[in-house]
Coordinates of C-alpha atoms in Angstrom, one line a residue:
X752 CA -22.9 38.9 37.9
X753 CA -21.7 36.7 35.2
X754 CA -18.1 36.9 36.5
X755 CA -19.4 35.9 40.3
X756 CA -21.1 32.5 38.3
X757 CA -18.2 31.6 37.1
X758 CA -16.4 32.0 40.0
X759 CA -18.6 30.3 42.4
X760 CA -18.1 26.9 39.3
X761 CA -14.6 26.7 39.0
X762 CA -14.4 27.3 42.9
X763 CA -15.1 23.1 43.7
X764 CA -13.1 21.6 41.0
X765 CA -10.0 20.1 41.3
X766 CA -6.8 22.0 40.5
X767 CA -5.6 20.3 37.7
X768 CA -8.5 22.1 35.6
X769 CA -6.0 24.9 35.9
X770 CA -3.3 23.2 33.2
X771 CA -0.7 23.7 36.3
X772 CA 2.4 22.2 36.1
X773 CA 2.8 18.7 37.6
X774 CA 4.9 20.2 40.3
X775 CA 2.5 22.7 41.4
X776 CA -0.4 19.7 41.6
X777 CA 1.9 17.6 43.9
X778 CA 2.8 20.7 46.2
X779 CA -1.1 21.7 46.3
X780 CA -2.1 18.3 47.3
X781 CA 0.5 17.4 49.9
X782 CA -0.9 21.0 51.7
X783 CA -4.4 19.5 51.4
X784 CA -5.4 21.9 48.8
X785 CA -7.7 19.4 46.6
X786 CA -10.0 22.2 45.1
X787 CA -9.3 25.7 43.8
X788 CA -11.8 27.5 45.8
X789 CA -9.3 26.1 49.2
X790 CA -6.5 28.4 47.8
X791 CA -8.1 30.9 45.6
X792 CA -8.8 33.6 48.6
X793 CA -5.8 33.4 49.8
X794 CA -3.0 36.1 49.5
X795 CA -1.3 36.7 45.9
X796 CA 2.0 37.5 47.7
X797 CA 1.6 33.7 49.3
X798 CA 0.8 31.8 46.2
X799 CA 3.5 33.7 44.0
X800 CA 6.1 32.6 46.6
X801 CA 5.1 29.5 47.3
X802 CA 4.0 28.4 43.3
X803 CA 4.9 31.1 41.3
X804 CA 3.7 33.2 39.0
X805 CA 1.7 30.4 36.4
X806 CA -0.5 29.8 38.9
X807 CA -1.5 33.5 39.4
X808 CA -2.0 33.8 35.1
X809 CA -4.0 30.3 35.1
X810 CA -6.2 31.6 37.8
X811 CA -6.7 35.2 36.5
X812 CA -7.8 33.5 32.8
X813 CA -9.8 30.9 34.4
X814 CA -11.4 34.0 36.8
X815 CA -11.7 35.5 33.3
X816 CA -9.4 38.3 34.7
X817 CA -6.7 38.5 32.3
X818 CA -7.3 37.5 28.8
X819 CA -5.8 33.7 27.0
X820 CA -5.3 34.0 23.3
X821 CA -6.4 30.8 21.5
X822 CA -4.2 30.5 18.3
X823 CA -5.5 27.9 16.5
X824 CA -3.6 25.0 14.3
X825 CA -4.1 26.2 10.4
X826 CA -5.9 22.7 8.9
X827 CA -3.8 21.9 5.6
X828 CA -6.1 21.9 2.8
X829 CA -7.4 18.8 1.7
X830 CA -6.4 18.0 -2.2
X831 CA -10.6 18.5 -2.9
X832 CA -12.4 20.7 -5.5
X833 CA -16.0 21.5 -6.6
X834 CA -17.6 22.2 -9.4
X835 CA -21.5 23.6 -8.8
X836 CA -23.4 23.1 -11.9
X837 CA -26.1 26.1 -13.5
X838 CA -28.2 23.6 -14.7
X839 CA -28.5 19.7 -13.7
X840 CA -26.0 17.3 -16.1
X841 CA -27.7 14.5 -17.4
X842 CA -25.4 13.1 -20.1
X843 CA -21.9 11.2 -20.1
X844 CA -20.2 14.3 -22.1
X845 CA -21.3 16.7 -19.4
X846 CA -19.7 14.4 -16.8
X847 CA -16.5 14.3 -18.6
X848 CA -16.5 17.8 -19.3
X849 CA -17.0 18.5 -15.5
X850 CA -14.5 15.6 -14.2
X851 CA -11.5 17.3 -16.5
X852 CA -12.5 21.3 -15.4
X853 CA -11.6 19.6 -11.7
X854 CA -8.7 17.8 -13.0
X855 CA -7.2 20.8 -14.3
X856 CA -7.5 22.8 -11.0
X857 CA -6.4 19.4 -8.8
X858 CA -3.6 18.6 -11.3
X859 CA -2.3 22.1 -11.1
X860 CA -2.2 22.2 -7.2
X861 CA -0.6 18.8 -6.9
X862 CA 2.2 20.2 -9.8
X863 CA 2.8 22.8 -7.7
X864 CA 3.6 20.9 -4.8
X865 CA 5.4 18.3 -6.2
X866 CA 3.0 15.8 -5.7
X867 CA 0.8 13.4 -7.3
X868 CA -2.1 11.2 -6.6
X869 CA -2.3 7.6 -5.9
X870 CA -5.6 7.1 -5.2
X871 CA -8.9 9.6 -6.3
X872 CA -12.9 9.7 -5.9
X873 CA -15.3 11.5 -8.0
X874 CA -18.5 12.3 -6.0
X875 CA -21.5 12.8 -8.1
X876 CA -24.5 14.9 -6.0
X877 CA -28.0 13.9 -7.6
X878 CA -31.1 16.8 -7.8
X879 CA -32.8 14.0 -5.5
X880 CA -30.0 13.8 -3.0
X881 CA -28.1 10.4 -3.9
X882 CA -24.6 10.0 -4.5
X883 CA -23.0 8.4 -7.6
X884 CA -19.0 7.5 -7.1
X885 CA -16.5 6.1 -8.8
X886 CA -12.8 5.9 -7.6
X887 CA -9.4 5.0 -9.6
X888 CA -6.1 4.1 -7.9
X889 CA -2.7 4.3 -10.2
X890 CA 0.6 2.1 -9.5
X891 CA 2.5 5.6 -9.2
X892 CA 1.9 9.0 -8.3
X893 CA 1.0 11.1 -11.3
X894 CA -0.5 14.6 -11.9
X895 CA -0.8 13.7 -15.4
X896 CA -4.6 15.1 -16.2
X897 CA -5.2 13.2 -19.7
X898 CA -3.6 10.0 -18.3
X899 CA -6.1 10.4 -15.0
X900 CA -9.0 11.5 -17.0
X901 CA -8.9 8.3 -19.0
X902 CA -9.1 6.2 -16.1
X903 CA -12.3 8.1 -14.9
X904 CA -13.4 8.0 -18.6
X905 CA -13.7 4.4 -18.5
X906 CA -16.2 4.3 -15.5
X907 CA -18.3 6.8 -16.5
X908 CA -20.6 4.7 -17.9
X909 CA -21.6 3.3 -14.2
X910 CA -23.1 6.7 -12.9
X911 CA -26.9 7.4 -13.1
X912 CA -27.7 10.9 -13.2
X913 CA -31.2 10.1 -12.9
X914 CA -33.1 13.7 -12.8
X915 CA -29.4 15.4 -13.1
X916 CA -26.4 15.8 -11.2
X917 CA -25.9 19.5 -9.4
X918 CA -22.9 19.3 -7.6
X919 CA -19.0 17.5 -8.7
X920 CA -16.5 16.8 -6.2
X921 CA -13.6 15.7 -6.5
X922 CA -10.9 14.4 -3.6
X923 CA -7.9 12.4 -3.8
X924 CA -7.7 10.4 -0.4
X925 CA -3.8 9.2 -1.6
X926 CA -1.5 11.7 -1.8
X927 CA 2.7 11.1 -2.6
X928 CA 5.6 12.9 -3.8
X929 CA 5.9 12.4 -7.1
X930 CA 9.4 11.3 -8.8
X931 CA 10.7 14.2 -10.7
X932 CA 11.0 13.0 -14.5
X933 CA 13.3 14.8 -16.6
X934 CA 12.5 15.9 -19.9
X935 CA 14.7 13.5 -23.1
X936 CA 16.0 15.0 -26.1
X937 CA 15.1 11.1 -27.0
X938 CA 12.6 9.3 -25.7
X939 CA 14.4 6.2 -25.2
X940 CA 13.2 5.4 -21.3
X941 CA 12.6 1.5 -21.5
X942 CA 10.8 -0.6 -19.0
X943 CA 9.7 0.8 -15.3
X944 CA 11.0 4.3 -16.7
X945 CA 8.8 4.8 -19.1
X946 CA 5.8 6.1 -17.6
X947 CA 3.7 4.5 -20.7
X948 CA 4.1 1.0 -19.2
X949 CA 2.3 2.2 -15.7
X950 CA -0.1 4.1 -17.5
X951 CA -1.0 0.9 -19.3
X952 CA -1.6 -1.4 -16.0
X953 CA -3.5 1.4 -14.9
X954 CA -6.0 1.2 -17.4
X955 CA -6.0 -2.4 -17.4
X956 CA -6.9 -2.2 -14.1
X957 CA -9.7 -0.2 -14.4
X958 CA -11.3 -1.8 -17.3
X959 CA -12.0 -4.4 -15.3
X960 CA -12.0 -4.8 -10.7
X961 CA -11.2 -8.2 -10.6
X962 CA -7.7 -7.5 -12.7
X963 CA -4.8 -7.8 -10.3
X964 CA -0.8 -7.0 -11.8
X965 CA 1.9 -7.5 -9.6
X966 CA 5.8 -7.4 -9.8
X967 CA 8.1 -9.8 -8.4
X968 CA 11.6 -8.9 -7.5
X969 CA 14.2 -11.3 -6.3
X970 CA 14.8 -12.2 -2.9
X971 CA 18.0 -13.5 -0.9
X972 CA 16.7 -16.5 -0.5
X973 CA 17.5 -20.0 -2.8
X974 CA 14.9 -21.8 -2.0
X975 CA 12.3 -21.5 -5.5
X976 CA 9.3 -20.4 -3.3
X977 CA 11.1 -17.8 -1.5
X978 CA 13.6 -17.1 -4.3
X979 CA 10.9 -14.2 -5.4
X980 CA 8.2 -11.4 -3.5
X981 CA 5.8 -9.0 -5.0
X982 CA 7.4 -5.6 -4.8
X983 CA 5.9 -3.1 -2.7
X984 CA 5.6 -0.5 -5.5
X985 CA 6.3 -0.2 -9.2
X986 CA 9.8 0.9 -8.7
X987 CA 11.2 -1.2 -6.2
X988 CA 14.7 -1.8 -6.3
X989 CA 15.3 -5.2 -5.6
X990 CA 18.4 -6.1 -2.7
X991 CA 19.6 -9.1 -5.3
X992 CA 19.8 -10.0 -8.9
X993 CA 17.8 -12.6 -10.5
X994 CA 19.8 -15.9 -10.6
X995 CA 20.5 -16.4 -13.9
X996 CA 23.6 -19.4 -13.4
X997 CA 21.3 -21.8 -13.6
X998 CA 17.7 -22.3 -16.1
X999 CA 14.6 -21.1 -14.0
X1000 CA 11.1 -21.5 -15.1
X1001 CA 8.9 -18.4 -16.3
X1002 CA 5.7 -20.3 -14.2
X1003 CA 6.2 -21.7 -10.8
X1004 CA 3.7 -23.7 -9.2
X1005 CA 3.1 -22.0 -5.9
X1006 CA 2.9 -25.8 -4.3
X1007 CA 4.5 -28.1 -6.4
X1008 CA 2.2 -31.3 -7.6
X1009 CA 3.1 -35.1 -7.4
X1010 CA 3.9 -36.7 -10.3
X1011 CA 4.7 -40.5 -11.3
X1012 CA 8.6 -40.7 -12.9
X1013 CA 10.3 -43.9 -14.3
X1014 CA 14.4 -43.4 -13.9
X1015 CA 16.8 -46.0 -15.4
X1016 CA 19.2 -45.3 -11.6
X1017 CA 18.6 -43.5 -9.1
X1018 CA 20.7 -40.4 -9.8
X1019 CA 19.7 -40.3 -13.7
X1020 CA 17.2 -37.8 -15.5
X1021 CA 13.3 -39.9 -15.4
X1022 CA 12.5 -40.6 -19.0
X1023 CA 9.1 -40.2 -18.9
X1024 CA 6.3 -39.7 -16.4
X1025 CA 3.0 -39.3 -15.8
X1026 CA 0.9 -35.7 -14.9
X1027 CA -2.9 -35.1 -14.8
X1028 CA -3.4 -38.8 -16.6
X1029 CA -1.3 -37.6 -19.4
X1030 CA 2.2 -39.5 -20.2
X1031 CA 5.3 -37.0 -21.3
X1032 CA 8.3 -39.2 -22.8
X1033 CA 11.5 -37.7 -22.2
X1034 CA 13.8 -36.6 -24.9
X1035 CA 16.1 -34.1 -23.2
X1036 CA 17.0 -33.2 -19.3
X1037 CA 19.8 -31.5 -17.3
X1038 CA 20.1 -32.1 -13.9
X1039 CA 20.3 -32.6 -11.0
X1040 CA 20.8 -29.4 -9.5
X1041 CA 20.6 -29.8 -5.8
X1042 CA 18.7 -27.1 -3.2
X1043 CA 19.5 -27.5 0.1
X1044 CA 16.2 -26.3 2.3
X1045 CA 17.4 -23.3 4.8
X1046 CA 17.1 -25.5 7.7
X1047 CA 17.3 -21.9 9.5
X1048 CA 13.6 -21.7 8.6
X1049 CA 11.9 -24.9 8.1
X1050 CA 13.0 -29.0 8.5
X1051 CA 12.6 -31.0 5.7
X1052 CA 14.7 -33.0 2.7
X1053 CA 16.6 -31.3 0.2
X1054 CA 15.7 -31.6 -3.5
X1055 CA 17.2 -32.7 -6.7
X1056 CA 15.9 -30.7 -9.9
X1057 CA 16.0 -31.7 -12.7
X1058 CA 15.0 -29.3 -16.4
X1059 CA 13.6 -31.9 -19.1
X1060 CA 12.4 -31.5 -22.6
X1061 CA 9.8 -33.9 -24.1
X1062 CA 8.8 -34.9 -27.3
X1063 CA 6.8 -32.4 -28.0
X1064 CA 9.5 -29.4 -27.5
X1065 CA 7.5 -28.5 -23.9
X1066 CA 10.1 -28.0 -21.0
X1067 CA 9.2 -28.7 -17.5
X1068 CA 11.5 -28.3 -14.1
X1069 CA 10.9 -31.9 -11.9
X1070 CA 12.8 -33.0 -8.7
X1071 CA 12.8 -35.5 -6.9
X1072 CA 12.8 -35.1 -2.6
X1073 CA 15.8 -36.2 -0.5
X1074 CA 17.9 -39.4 -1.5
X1075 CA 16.6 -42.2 -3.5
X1076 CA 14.7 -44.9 -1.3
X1077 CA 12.9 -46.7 -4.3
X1078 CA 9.8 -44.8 -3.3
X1079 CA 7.4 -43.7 -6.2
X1080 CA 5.8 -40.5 -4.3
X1081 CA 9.2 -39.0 -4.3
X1082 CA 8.9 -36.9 -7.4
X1083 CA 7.3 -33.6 -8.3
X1084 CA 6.3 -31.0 -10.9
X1085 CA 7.3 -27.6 -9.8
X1086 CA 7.9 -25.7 -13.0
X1087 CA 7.1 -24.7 -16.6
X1088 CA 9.6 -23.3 -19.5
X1089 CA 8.7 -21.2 -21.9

């Protein structure tokens, strides 16, 4: 009976809700076959000649004659642990306690695998069915438990457990290989290599949202504002070096302000000028260095730069825009020295 049901529904629709072949569909249709109850009746011997032997099997499974295996696509894992808890935790400590039995077990997994987290969220499960979360993110993947657990540590303090928290989870939605880091008979890794210095923005970061660290790398370009880009991670290698031929300022304005310059001729250094109403006599300057603008990209003038020392021992980088025309507005601050 249950086999005569299913018959009698497949028996109107269209036979492309066999999962035949594109060729078969086009041969049905130009025969005026447009539903599988119009072909389903007739001989075997027919159909296997004409269509072969598919569309025999995908009738006999959809008949439910002959059987389909289903082999399902194993899910990977996600990188997610839980911690149930005997009795509700109220109190920081527990919290900790709990966060670092699930860093263990995460840490362990992500070892294994060669990875390491970039990104992790600790869900806290409430007796009265709220959620408490905090996340961290980290400028490189780590499976480092102490350094991770510190950066939970320090946001601890904005879960309420309320009446007690009965359930930890754990999940890291960021996931990357981690760089393999040979062990030193010295520990002499300096800069980027020493996985100290991430650590430390890391925590920086997390002490406080609003904190934002970047890293600039140079860029082919000799134009100041495109002589520089953030890198896309820690450990970017830049394409260039850092143009060290001529003196570049440690701050650079990102759009360079107008400034009021008196110049003995055209072409010398100015000798003082004015900024933000305050006056800066000149005592030192080298310059002009000329930039040509990469007309490839934008029009415009080319400028004349100009490093200058004042009085008071503070450096600043000026430059004055295209040729001398006797024009006042023609000078800028772009730069500051150390």
């Amino acid at each position: 009976m249950l086999q005569y049901i299913q018959s009698e529904t497949l028996l109107p629709l269209s036979p492309a809700a066999l999962r035949l072949e594109d060729v078969q569909l086009k041969r049905l249709q130009s025969l005026g076959l447009r539903s599988i109850g119009s072909f389903s009746k007739m001989p075997r011997s027919v159909l296997r000649r004409r269509f072969g032997d598919s569309l025999l099997l995908r009738l006999d499974q959809a008949m439910g004659l002959e059987d389909e295996f289903v082999i399902s696509i194993k899910p990977i894992l996600p990188y997610e642990e839980r911690l149930p808890c005997l009795e509700p935790i109220c109190t920081a400590n527990g919290i900790e306690l709990a966060l670092e039995d699930l860093l263990n077990k995460l840490c362990k997994r992500l070892s294994g695998e060669g990875k390491g987290l970039r990104a992790a969220e600790l869900n806290c499960h409430r007796v009265d069915g709220k959620i408490e979360t905090i996340t961290i993110e980290t400028n490189r993947a780590t499976a480092q438990v102490k350094h991770i657990l510190q950066l939970f540590v320090l946001k601890i303090p904005q879960i309420e457990p309320a009446l007690g928290i009965e359930l930890f989870t754990l999940g890291v939605s960021k996931v990357e290989t981690a760089d393999p880091v040979q062990e030193n008979l010295w520990n002499n890794r300096i800069g980027l290599k020493n996985p100290t210095v991430t650590e430390l923005l890391d925590r920086l970061k997390s002490r406080d949202a609003n904190c934002e660290i970047s890293r600039y790398v140079p860029s082919a370009h000799y134009w100041p504002e495109r002589s520089m880009k953030i890198a896309a991670k820690m450990d970017e290698v830049a394409a260039v070096d850092w143009q060290t031929a001529r003196p570049r300022p440690t701050r650079l304005l990102k759009i360079p302000e107008r400034i009021i310059v008196t110049a003995p001729i055209p072409d010398y250094p100015p000798i003082l000028f004015r900024y933000k109403g305050d006056t800066y006599t000149i005592r030192k300057a080298d310059g002009p260095e000329r930039i040509e603008r990469e007309w490839w990209i934008d029009p415009g003038e080319h400028r004349d730069y100009y490093a200058v020392e004042d009085l008071q021992g503070r450096r600043f980088w000026l430059y004055r825009a295209g040729h001398y025309d006797g024009q006042a507005d023609q000078w800028f601050i772009h730069g500051f020295f150390a």
